[in-house]
Short mmCIF file of C-alpha atoms in Angstrom, two decimals:
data_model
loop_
_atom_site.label_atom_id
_atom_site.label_comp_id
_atom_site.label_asym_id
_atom_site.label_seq_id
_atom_site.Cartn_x
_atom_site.Cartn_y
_atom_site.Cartn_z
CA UNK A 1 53.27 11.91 -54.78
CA UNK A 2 51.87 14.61 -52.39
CA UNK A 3 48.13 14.28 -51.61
CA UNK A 4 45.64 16.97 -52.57
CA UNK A 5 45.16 19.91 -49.94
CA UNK A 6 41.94 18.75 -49.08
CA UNK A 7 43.06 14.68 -48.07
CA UNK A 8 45.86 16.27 -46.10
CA UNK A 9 43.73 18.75 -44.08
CA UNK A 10 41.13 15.30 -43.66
CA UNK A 11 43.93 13.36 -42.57
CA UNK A 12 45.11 16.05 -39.91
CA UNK A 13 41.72 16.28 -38.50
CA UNK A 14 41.20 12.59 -38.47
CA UNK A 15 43.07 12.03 -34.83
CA UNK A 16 42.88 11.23 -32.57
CA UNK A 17 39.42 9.69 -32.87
CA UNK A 18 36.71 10.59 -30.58
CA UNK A 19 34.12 8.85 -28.74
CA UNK A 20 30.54 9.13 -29.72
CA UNK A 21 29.59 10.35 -26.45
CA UNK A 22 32.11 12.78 -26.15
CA UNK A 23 31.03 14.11 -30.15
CA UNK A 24 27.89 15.76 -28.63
CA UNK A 25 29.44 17.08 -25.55
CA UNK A 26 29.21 20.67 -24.97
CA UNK A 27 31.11 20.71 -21.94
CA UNK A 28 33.14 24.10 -21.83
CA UNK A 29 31.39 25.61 -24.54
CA UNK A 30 29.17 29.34 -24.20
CA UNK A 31 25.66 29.29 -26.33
CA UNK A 32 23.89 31.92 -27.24
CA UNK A 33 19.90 31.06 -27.83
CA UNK A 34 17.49 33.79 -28.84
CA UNK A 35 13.78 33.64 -29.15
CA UNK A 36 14.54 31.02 -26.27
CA UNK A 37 11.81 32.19 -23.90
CA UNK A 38 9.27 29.05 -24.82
CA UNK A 39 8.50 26.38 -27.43
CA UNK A 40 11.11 25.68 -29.85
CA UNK A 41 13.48 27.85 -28.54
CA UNK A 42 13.18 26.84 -25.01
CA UNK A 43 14.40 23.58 -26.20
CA UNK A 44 17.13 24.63 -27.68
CA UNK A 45 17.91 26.58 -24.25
CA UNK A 46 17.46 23.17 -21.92
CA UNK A 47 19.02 20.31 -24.12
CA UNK A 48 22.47 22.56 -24.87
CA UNK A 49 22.44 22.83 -20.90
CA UNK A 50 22.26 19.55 -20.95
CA UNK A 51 24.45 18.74 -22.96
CA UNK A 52 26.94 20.92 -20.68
CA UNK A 53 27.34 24.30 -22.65
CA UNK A 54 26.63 27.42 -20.43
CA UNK A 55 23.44 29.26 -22.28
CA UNK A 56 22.74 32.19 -22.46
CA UNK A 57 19.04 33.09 -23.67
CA UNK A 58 17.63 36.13 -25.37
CA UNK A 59 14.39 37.15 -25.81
CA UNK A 60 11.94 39.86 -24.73
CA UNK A 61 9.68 38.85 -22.18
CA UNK A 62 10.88 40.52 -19.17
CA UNK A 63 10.76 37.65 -16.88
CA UNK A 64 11.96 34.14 -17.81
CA UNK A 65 9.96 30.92 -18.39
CA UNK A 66 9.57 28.67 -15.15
CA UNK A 67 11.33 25.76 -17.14
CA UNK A 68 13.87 28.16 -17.34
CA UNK A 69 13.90 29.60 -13.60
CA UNK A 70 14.42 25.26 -12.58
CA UNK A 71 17.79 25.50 -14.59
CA UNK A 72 19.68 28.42 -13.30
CA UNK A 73 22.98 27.16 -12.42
CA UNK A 74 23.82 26.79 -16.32
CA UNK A 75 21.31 29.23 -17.72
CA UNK A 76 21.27 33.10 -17.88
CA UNK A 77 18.15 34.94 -19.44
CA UNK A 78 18.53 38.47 -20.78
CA UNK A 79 15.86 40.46 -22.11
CA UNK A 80 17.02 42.14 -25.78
CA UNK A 81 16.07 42.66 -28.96
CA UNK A 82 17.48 40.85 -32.01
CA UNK A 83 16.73 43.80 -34.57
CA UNK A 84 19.27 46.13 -32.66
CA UNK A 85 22.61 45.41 -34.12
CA UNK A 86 24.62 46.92 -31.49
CA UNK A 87 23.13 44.82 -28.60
CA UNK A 88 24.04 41.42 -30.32
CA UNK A 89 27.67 41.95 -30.02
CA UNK A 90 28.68 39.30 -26.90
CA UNK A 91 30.80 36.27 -25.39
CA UNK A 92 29.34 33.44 -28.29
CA UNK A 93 30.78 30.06 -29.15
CA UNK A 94 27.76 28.74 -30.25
CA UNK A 95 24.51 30.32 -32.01
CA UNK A 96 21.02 29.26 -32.16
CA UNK A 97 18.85 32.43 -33.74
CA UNK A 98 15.54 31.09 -33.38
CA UNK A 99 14.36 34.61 -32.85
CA UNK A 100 10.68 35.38 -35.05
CA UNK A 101 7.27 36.92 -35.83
CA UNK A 102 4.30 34.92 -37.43
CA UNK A 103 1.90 37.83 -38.65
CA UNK A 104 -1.08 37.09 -41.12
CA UNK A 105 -2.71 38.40 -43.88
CA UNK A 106 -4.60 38.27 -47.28
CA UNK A 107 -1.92 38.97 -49.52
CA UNK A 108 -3.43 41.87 -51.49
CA UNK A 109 -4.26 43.76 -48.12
CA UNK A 110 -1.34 43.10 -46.10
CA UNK A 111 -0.02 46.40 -44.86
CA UNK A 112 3.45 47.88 -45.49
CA UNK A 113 4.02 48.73 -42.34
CA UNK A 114 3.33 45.05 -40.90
CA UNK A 115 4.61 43.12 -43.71
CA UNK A 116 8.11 45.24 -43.41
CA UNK A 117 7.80 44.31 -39.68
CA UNK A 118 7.92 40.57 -40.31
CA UNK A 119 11.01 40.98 -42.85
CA UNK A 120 12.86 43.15 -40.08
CA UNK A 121 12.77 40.59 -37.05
CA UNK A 122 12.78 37.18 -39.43
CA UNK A 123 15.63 38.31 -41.59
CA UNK A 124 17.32 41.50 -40.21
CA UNK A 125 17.16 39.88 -36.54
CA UNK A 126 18.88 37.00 -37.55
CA UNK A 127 21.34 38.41 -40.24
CA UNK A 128 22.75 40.56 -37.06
CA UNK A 129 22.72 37.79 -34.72
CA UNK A 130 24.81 35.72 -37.10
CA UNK A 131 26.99 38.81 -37.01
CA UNK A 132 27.39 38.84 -33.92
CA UNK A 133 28.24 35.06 -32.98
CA UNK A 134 30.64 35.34 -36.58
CA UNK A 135 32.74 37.71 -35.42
CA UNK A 136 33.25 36.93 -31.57
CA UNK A 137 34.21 33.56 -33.60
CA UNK A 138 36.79 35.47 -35.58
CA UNK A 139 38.28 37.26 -32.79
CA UNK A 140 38.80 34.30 -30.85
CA UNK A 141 40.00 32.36 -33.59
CA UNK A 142 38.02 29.18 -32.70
CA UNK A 143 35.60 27.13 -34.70
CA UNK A 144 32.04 27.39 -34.33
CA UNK A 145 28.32 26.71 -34.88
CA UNK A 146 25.89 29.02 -36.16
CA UNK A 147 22.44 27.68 -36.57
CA UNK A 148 19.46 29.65 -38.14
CA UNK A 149 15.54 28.26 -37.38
CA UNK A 150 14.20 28.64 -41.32
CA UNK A 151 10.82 26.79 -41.62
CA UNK A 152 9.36 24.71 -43.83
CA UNK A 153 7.30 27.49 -45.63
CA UNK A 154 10.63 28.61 -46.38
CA UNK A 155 10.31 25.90 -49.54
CA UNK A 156 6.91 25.30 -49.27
CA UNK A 157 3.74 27.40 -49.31
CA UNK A 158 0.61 26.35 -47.69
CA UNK A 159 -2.74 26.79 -48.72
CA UNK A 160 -5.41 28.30 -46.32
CA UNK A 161 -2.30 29.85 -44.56
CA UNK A 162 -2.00 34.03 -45.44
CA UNK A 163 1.82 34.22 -44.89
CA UNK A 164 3.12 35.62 -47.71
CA UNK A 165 5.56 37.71 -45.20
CA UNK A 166 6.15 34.75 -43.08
CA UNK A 167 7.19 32.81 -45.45
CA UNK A 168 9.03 35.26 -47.82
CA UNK A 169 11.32 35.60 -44.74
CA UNK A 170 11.78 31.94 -44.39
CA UNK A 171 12.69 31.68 -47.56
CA UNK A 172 15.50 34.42 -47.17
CA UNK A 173 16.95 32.69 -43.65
CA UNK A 174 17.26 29.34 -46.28
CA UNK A 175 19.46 31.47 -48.64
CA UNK A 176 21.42 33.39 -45.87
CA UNK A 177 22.50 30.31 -44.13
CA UNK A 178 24.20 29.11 -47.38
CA UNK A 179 25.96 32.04 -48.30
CA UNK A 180 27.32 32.75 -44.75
CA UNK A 181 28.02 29.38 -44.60
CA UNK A 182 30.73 29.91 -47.87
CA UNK A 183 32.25 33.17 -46.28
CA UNK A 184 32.72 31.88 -42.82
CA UNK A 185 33.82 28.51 -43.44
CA UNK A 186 37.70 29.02 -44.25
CA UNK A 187 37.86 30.44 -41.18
CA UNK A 188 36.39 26.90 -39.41
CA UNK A 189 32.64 28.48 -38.56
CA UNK A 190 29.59 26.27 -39.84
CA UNK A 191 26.15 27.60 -40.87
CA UNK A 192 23.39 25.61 -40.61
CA UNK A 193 19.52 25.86 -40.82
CA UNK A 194 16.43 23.95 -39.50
CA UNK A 195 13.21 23.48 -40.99
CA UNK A 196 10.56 22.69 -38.62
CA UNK A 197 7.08 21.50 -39.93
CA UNK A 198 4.28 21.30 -37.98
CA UNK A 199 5.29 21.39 -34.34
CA UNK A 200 2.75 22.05 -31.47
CA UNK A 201 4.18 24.83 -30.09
CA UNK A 202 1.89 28.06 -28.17
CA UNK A 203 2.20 29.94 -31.78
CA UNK A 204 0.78 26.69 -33.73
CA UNK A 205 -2.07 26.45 -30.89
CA UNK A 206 -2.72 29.96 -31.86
CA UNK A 207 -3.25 29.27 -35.37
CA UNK A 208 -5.35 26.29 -34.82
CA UNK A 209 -7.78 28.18 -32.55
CA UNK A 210 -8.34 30.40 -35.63
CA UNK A 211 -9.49 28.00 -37.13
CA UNK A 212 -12.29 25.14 -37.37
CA UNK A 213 -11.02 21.61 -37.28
CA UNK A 214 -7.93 22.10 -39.37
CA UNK A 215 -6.30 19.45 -36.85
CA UNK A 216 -7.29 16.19 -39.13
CA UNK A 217 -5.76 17.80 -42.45
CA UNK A 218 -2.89 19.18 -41.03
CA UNK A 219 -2.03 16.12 -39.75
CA UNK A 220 -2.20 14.03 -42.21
CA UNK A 221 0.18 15.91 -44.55
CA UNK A 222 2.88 14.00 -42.14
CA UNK A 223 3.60 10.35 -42.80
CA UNK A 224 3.08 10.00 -39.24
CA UNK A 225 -0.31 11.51 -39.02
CA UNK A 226 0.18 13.75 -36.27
CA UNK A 227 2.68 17.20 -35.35
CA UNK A 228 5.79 17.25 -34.12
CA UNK A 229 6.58 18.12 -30.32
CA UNK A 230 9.31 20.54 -29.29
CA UNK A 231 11.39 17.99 -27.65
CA UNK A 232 11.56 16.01 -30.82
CA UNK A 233 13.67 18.43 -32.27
CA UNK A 234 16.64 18.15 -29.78
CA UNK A 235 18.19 15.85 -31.23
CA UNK A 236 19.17 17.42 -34.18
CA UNK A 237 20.04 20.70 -32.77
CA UNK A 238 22.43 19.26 -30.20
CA UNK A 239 23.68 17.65 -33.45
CA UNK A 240 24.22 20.97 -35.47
CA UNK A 241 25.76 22.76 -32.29
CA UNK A 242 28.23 20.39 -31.55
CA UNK A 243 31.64 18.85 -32.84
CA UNK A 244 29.27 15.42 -34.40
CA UNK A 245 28.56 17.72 -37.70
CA UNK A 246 31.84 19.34 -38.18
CA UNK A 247 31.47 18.69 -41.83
CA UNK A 248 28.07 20.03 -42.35
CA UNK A 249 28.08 23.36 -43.22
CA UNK A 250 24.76 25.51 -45.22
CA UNK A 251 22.48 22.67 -45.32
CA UNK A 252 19.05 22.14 -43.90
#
């Protein structure tokens, strides 16, 4: 008897089998990272380097970060804007949007014109750089990874924290990821998200400064008592970008 479609296309893609090493190698592969100018972006930037892929990083600071300037042989900064739809259009294989605002307020006095702001970078911004990396996948006919920085207050809302925009747009990038994720994967291009907590980046210093003592309680929300660092989220985004998730597609 004739096995189902779906144990026949397993089977296919079964072998040869690959090393582990070789799983999260990147060699030969083009990245695109925006919002990749510092923090968790810059990250993303160095450790698909790394891992051999040729970056590419967009952001808009007009000069690049010095951690950035000490890699140039496999890194290329250009300055752009995510929320222009015709400048996203380029040479992609891999996508990290990381791209986003953080912009607080009481939530019956935010302003329109601020709160709309938030929406258009968080969700807009990433909507067209997905766009972008989806179709140069298309054209070239090649599988890919697409990988969309959501947020914890994407599922989660905070007290003390006025982010009703913020988060509203995290929420969104949750929601997009799984729905591009079921139009783009017949055609072999996975969609993932990540949901940082509490990671000390410059932003999070920001928002502590605010603030008086909010270190202690903060902290101890996480079973480890203390925030994440940047570099502890490597890991899993060399794991989303390369061929070691091939079967994880619209999932956090």
């Amino acid at each position: 008897m004739a096995s189902p479609a779906g144990v026949q296309a397993a089977l296919a893609g079964s072998a040869p089998a690959r090393t582990a090493i070789s799983l999260f190698s990147l060699s030969g592969h083009v990245a695109l990272v925006t919002g990749g100018h510092r923090s968790i972006g810059l990250e993303m930037v160095l450790v698909l380097a790394e891992a051999g892929a040729v970056v590419y990083c967009l952001d808009l600071s007009s000069e690049p970060d010095g951690d950035l300037l000490k890699n140039t042989g496999r890194l290329e900064y250009i300055r752009g804007n995510v929320t222009d739809q015709k400048a996203m259009w380029a040479r992609i294989g891999i996508c990290m949007a990381n791209a986003g605002i953080l912009q607080g307020a009481k939530c019956l006095e935010y302003p329109a014109e601020e709160f709309n702001k938030v929406l258009n970078v968080n969700i807009c911004g990433m909507l067209y750089t997905a766009q972008a990396a989806g179709r140069q996948l298309e054209r070239l006919r090649i599988p890919g990874s697409i990988v969309l920085t959501a947020s914890m207050n994407g599922s989660v809302a905070n007290h003390n924290q006025n982010w009703v925009a913020y988060n509203r747009s995290k929420s969104a990038v949750l929601q997009m990821a799984r729905s591009l994720a079921c139009e783009l994967a017949p055609k072999g291009i996975r969609v993932n998200n990540v949901s940082p907590g509490y990671i000390f980046t410059n932003l999070f210093q920001d928002f502590l400064d605010e603030r008086s003592g909010p270190e202690v309680e903060l902290s101890a929300q996480n079973p480890m008592g203390r925030f994440g660092r940047p570099d502890e989220l490597r890991g899993v985004m060399l794991w989303r970008a390369s061929d070691a998730s091939t079967f994880r597609t619209g999932s956090e």
